[in-house]
Short mmCIF file of C-alpha atoms in Angstrom, two decimals:
data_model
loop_
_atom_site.label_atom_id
_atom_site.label_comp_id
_atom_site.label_asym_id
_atom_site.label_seq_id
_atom_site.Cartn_x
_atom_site.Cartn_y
_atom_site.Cartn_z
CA UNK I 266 -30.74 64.16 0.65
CA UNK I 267 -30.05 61.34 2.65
CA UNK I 268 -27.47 58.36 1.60
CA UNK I 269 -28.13 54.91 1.33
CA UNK I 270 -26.11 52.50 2.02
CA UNK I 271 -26.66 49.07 1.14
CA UNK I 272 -26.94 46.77 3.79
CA UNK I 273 -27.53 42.83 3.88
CA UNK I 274 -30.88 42.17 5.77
CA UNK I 275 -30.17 39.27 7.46
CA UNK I 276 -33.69 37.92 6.21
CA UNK I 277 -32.09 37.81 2.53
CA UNK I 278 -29.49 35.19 3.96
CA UNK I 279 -31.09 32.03 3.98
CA UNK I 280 -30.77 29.98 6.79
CA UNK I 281 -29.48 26.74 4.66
CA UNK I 282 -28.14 26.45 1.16
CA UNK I 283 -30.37 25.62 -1.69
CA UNK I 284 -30.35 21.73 -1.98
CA UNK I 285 -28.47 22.14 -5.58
CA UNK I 286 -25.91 24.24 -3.71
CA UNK I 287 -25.67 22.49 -1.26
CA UNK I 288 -24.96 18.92 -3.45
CA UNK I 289 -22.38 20.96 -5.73
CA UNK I 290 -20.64 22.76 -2.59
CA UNK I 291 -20.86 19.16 -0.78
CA UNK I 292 -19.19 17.45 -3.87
CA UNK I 293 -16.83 19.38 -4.38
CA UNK I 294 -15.40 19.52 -0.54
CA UNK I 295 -15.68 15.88 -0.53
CA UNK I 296 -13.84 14.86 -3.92
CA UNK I 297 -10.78 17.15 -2.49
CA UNK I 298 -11.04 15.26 1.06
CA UNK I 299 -11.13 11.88 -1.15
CA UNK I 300 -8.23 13.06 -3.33
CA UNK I 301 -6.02 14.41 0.14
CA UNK I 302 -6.93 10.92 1.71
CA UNK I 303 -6.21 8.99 -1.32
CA UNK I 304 -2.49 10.62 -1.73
CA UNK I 305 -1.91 10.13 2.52
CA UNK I 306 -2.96 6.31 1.86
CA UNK I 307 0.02 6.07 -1.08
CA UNK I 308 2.13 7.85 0.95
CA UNK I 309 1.43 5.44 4.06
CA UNK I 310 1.76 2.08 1.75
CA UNK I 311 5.05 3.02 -0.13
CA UNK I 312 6.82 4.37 3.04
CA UNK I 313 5.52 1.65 5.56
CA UNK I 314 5.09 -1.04 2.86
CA UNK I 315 8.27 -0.38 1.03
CA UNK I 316 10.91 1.28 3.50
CA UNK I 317 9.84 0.05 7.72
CA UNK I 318 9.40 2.48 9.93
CA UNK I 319 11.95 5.14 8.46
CA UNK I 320 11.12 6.31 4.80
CA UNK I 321 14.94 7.18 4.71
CA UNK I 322 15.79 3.13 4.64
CA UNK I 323 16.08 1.79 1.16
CA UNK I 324 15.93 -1.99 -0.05
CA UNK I 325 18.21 -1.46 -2.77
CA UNK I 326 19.42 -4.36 -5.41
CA UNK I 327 22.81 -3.79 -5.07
CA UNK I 328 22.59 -5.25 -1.32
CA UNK I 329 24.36 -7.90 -1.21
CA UNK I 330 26.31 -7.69 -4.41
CA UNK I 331 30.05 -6.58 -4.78
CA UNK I 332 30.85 -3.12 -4.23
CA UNK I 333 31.71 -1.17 -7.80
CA UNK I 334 34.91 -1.64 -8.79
CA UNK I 335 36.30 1.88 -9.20
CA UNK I 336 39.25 4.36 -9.13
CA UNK I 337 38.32 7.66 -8.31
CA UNK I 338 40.94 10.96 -7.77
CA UNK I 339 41.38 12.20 -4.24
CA UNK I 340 39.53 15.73 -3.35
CA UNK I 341 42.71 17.56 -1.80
CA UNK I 342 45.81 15.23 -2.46
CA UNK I 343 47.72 13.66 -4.94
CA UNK I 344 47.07 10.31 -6.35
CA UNK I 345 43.58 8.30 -6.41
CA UNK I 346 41.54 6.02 -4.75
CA UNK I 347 41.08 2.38 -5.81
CA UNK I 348 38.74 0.98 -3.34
CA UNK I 349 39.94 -2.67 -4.12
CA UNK I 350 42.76 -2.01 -1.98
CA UNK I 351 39.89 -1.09 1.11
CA UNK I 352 39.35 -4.88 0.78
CA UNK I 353 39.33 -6.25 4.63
CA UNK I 354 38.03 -2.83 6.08
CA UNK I 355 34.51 -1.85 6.84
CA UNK I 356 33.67 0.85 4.25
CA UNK I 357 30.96 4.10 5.01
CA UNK I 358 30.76 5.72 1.56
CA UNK I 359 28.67 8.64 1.55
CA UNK I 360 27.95 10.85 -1.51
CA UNK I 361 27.13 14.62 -0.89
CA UNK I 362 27.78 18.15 -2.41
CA UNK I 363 28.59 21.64 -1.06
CA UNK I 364 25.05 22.76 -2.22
CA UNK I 365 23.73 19.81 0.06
CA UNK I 366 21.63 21.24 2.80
CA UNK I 367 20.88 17.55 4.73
CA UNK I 368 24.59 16.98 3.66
CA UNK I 369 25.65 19.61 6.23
CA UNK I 370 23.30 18.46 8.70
CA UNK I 371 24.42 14.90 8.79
CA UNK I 372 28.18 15.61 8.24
CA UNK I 373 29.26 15.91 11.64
CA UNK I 374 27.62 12.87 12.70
CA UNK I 375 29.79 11.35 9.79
CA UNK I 376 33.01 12.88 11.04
CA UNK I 377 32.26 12.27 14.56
CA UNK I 378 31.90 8.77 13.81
CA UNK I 379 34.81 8.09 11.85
CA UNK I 380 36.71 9.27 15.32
CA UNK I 381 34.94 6.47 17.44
CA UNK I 382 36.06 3.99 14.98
CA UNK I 383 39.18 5.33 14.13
CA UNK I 384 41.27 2.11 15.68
CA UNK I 385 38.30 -0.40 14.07
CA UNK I 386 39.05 -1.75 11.16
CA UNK I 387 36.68 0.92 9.76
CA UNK I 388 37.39 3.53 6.62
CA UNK I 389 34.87 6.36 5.79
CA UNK I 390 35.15 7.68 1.71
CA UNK I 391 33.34 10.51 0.59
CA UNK I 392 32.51 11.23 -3.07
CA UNK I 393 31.84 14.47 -4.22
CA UNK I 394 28.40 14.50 -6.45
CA UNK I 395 27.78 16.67 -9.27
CA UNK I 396 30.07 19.75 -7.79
CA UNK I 397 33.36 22.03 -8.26
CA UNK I 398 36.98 21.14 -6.08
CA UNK I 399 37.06 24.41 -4.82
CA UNK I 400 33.38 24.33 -3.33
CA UNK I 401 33.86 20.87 -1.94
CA UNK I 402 37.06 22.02 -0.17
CA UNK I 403 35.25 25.10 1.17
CA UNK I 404 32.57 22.96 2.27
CA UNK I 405 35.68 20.99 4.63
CA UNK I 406 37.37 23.69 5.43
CA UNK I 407 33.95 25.55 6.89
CA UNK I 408 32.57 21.98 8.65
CA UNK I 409 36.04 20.08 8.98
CA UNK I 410 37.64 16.63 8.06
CA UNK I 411 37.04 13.08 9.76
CA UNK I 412 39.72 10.68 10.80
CA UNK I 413 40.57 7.83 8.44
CA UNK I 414 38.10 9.80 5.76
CA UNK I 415 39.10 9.63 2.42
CA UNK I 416 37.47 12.54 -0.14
CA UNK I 417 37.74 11.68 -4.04
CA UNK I 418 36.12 13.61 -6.90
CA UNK I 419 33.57 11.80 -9.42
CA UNK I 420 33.60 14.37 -12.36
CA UNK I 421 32.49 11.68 -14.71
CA UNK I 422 29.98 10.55 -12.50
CA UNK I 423 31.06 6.75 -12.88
CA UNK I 424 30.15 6.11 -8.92
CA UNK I 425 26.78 7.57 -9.77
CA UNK I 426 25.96 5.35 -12.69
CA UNK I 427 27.64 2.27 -10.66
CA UNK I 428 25.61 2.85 -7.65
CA UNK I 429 22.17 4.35 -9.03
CA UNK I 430 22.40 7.25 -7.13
CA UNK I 431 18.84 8.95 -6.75
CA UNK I 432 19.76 11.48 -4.75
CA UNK I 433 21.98 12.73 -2.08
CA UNK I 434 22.91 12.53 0.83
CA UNK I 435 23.21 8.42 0.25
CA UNK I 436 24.90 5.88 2.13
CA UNK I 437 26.42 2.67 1.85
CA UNK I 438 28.03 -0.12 4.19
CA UNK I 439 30.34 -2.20 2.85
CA UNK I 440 31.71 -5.53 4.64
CA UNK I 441 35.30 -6.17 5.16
CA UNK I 442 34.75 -8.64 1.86
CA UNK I 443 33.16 -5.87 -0.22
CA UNK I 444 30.01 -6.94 -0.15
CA UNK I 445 27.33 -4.04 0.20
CA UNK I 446 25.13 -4.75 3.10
CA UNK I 447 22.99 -1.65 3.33
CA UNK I 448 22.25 1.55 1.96
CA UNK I 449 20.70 4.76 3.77
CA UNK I 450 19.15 7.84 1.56
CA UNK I 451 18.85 11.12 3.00
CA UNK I 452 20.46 12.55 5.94
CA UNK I 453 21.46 9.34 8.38
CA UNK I 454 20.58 9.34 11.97
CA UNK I 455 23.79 8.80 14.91
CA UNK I 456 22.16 5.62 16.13
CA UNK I 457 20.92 4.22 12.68
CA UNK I 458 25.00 4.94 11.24
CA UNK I 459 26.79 3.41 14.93
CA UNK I 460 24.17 0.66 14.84
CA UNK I 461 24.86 -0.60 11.67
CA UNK I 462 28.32 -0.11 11.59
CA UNK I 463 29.10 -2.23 14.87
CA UNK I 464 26.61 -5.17 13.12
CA UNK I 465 29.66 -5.67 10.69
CA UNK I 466 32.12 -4.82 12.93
CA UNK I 467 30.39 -8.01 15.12
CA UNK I 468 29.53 -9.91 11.79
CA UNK I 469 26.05 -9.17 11.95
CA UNK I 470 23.55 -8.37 9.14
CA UNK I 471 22.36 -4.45 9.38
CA UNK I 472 18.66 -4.23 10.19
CA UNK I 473 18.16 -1.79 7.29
#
């Protein structure tokens, strides 16, 4: 007895879909390359629209208003922070986290930084966001400590509420008058974070 096997003759294939499958197949491919094009197009508008050229730039309201008054506890020393005293420096206050992964990327470039401008006029705070002491100091001891860099705790999350953080690693540039004049989210680029700091240092309004 011989087996059979079935086989596809290629005469059963036909050479074009039937016009209703072809509509319902044709539909179907074209609603998803509407819906892809449609979600590119919002994506385009807010970043371009919104943000310039770098989606990482943010218009924020507190530009140009007063920087928060606040008192926040030092990270590893005694003592706290009132950044009222800062007033007359240039201020870089970045928020990040040990469980930041663009917050290790971008934290040498912070450090780094803080040793160029270490005889400016120019003081670099970090607040810890949403994150234990000991995993913050782990994160310093593995990736190190800038120069004239001040790390403070926020355990009630007051500089969080002030500043309507939306997510770290953020950013801000304050004026020797405490004025906010710009405000980076995500992981800051060298020449965006040099750029804008010499603008104050010269008296010049950031481009951001």
């Amino acid at each position: 007895m011989t087996e059979t096997t079935d086989v596809t003759d290629p005469a059963d294939i036909p050479s074009e879909p039937s016009p209703g499958g072809r509509r319902s197949g044709g539909t179907r491919r074209w609603l998803a390359i509407g819906g892809i094009l449609v979600v590119v197009g919002l994506m385009a508008y807010v970043f371009n629209g919104r943000f310039g050229q770098d989606p990482r730039l943010v218009d924020s309201p507190l530009i140009g208003q007063a920087f928060p008054a606040m008192t926040l506890d030092y990270l590893e020393e005694e003592g706290s922070l009132n950044f009222d005293d800062l007033r007359g420096e240039i201020l870089v206050v970045n928020l990040w986290a040990s469980w930041c992964f663009p917050c290790r990327a971008e934290h040498p470039v912070l450090t780094a930084a803080s040793e160029v401008y270490e005889d400016r006029g120019v003081h670099f705070i970090g607040i810890v966001y949403q994150d234990r002491e000991s995993a913050a100091i782990g994160f310093l001891d593995q990736f190190g400590r800038g120069v004239n860099y001040s790390y403070v705790m926020d355990p009630d999350s007051r500089a969080t509420v002030e500043l309507g953080v939306f997510g770290i690693p953020e950013t801000y540039f304050v004026d020797r008058e405490g004025i906010i004049r710009g405000k980076v989210q995500g992981e800051i680029s060298p020449s965006l974070l040099l750029k804008t700091i010499d603008d104050l240092i010269a008296g010049r309004e950031p481009e951001l």
